[in-house]
Coordinates of N, CA and C in Angstrom, one line a residue:
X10 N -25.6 13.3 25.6 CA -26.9 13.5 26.1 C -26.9 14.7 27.1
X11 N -27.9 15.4 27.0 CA -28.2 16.6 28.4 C -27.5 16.4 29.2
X12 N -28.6 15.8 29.7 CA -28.8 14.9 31.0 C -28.2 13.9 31.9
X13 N -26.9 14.3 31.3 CA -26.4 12.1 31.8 C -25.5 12.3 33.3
X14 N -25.7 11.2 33.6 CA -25.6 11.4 35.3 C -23.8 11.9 35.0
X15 N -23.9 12.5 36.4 CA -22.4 13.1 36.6 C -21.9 12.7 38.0
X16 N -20.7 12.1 37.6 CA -20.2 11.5 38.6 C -19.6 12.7 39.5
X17 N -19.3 13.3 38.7 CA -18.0 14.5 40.0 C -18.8 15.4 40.7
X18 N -20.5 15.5 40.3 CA -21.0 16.4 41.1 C -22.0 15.5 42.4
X19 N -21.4 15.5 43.6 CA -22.3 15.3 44.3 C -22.4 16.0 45.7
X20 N -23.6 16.3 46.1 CA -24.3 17.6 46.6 C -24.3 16.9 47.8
X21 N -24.2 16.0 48.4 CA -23.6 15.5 49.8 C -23.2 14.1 49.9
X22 N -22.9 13.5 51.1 CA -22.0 12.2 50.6 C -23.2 10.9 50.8
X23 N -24.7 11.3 50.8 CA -25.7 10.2 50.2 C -26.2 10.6 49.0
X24 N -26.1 11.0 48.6 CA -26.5 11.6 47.1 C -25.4 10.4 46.0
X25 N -26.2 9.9 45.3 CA -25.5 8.2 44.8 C -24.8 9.0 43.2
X26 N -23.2 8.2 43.5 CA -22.5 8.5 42.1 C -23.5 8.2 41.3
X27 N -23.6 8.8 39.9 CA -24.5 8.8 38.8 C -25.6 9.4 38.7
X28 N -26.2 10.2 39.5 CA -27.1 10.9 40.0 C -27.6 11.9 38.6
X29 N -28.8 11.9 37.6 CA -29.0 12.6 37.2 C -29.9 13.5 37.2
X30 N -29.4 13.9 38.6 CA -30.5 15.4 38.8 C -29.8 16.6 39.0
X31 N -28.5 16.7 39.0 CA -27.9 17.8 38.8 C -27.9 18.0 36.8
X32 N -27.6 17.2 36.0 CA -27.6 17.5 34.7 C -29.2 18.1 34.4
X33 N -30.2 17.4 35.3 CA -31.4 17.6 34.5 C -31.7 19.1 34.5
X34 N -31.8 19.1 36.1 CA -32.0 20.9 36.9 C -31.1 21.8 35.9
X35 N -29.6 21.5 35.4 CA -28.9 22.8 34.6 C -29.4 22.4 33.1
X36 N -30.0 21.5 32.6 CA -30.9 21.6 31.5 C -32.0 21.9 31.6
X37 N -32.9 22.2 32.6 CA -34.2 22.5 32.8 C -34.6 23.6 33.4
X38 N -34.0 24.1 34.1 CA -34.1 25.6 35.1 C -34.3 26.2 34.8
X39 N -34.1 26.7 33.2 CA -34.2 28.1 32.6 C -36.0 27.8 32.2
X40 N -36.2 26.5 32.1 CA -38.0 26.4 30.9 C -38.6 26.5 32.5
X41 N -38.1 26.9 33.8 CA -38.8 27.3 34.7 C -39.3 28.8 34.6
X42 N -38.9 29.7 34.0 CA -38.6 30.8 33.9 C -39.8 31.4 32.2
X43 N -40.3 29.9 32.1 CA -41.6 30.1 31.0 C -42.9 29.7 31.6
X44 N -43.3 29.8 32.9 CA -44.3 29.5 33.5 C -44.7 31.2 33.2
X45 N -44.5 31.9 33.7 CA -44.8 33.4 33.6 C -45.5 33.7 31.9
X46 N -44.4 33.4 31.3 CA -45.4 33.7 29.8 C -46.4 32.3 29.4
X47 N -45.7 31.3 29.6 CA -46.7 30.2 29.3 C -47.7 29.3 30.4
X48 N -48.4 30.1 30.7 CA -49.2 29.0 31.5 C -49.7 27.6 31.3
X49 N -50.0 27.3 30.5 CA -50.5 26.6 29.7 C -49.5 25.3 30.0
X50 N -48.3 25.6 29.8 CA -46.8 25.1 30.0 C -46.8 24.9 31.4
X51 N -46.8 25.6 32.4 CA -46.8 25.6 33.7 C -47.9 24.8 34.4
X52 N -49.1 24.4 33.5 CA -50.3 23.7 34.3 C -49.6 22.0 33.7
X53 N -49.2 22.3 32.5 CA -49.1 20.2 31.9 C -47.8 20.0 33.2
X54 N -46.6 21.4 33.2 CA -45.7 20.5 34.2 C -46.3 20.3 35.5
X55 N -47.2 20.8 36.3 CA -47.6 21.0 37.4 C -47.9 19.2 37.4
X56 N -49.2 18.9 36.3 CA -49.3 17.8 36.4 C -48.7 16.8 36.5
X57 N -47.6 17.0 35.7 CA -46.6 15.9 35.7 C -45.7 15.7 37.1
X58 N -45.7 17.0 37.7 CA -45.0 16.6 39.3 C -45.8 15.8 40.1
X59 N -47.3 16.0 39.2 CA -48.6 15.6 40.9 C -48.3 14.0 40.2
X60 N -48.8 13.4 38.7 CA -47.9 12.2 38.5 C -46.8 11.3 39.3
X61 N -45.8 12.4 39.4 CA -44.7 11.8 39.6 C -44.5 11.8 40.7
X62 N -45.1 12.1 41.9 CA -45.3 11.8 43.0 C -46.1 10.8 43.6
X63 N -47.2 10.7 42.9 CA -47.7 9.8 43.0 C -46.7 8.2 42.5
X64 N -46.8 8.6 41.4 CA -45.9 7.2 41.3 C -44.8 7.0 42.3
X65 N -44.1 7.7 42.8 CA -43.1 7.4 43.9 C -44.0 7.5 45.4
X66 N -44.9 7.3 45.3 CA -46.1 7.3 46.4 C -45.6 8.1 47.5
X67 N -45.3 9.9 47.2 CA -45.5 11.1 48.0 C -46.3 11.4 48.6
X68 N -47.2 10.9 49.0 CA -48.6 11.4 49.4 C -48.9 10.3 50.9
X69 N -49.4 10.7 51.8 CA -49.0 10.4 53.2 C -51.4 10.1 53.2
X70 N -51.6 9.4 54.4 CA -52.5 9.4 54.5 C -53.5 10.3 54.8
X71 N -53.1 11.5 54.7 CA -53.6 12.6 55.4 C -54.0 13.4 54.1
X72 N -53.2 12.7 52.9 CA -53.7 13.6 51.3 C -52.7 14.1 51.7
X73 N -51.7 14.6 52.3 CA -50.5 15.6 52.3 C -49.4 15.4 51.6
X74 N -48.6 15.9 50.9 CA -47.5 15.7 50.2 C -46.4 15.9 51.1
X75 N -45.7 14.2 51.2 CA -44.5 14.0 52.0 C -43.3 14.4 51.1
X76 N -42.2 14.5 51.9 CA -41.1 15.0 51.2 C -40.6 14.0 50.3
X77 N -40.4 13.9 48.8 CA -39.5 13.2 48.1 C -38.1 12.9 49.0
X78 N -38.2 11.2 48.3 CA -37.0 10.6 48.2 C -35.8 10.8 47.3
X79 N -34.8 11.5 47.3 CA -33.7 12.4 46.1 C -33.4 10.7 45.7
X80 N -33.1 9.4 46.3 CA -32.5 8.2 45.5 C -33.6 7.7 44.2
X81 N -35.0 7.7 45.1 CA -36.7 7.3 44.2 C -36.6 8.0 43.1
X82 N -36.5 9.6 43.1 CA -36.2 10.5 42.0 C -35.2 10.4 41.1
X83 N -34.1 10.0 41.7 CA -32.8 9.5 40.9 C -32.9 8.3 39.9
X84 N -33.6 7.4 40.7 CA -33.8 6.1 40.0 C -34.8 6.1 38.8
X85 N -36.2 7.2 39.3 CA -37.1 7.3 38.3 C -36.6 7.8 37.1
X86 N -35.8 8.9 37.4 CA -35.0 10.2 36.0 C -34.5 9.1 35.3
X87 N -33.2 8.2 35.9 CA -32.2 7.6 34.7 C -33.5 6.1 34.2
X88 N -34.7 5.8 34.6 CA -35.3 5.0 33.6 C -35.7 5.8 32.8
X89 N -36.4 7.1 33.5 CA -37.4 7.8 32.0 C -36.0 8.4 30.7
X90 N -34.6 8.7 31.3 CA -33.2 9.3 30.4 C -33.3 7.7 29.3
X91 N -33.3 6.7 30.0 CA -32.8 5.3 29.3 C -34.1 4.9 28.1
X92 N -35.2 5.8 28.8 CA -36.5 5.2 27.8 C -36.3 6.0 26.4
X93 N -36.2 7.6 27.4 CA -35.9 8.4 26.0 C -34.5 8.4 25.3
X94 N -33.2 7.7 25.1 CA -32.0 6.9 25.1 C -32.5 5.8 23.7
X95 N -33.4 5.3 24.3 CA -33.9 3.8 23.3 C -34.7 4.6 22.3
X96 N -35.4 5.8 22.6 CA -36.5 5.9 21.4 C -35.5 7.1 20.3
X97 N -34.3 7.4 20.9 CA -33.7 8.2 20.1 C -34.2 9.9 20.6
X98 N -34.6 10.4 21.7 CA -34.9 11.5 21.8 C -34.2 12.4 22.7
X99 N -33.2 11.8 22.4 CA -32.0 12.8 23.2 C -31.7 14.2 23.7
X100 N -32.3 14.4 23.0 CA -32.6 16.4 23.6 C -34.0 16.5 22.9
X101 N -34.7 16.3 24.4 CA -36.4 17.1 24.0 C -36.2 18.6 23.6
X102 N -36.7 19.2 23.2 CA -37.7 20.5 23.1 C -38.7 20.6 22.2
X103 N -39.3 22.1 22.5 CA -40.5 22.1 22.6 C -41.4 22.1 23.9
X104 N -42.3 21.7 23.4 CA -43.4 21.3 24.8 C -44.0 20.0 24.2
X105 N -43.2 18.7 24.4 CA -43.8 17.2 24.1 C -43.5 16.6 25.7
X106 N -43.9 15.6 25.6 CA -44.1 14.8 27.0 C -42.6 14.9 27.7
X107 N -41.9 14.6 26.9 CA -40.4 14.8 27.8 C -39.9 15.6 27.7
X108 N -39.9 16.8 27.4 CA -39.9 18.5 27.8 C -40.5 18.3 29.2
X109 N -42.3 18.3 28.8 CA -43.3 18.2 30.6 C -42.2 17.8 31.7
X110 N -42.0 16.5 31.6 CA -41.6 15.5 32.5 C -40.1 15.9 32.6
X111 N -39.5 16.1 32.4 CA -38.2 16.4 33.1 C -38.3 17.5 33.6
X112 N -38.8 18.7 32.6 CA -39.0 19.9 33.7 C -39.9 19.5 34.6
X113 N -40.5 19.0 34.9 CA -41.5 18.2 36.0 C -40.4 18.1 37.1
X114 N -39.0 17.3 36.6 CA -38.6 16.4 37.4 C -37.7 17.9 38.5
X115 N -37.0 18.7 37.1 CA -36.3 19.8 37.6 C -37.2 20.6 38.5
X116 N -38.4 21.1 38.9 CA -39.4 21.7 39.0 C -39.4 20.7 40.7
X117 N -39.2 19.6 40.8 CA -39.7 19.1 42.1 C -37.9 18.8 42.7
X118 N -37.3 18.6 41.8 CA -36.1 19.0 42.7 C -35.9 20.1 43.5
X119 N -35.8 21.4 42.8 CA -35.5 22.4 43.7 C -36.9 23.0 44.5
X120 N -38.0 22.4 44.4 CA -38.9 22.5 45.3 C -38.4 21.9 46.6
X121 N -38.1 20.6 46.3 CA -37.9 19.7 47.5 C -36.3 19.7 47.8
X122 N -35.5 20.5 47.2 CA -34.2 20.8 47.6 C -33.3 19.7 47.6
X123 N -33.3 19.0 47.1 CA -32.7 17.8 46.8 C -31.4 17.6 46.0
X124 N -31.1 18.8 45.8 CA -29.7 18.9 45.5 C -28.7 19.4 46.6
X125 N -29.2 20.1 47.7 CA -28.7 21.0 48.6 C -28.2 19.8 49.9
X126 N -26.4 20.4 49.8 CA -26.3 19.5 50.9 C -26.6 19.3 52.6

């Protein structure tokens, strides 16, 4: 799989063995680098961050976007790896929902620095 958590890489000593956000970010980094030609591409991931923040309830009473939790984000990646795992979609590409959504995920990692020790 891409994506699958890596135990030997961890980016400080709370960052939890199995962590798949280092595999996702060096499989995703580069479809950051297609917001420039693809807009279109850059508005569906946009959405999928404001999604995925909400689901991890990022949003403070003020409407403001609090900083991500790197464990909450950890936990959400290896369900949505295990969902796409069960349905057989082991390496997205393209531009289908789990292309969006991981680059989503990559996209709010290194926003929110969450690999940096």
């Amino acid at each position: 799989m891409f994506a699958t958590p890596d135990e030997s890489h961890r980016g400080s000593p709370d960052q939890p063995a199995g962590c798949p956000l280092p595999g996702i970010v060096a499989a995703f980094a580069p479809r950051l680098a297609e917001f420039a030609l693809r807009p279109g591409f850059g508005a569906a991931v946009d959405q999928h961050a404001a999604q995925i923040r909400e689901l991890l309830y990022a949003q403070g009473p003020e409407l403001l976007p609090l900083p991500l939790d790197r464990t909450e984000l950890s936990d959400y990646a290896l369900g949505l790896l295990d969902a796409l795992g069960e349905t057989g979609r082991l390496e997205p590409v393209g531009y289908d929902y789990a292309v969006h959504r991981l680059t989503a995920i990559c996209w709010l990692v290194r926003e929110q620095g969450l690999l940096t020790p």
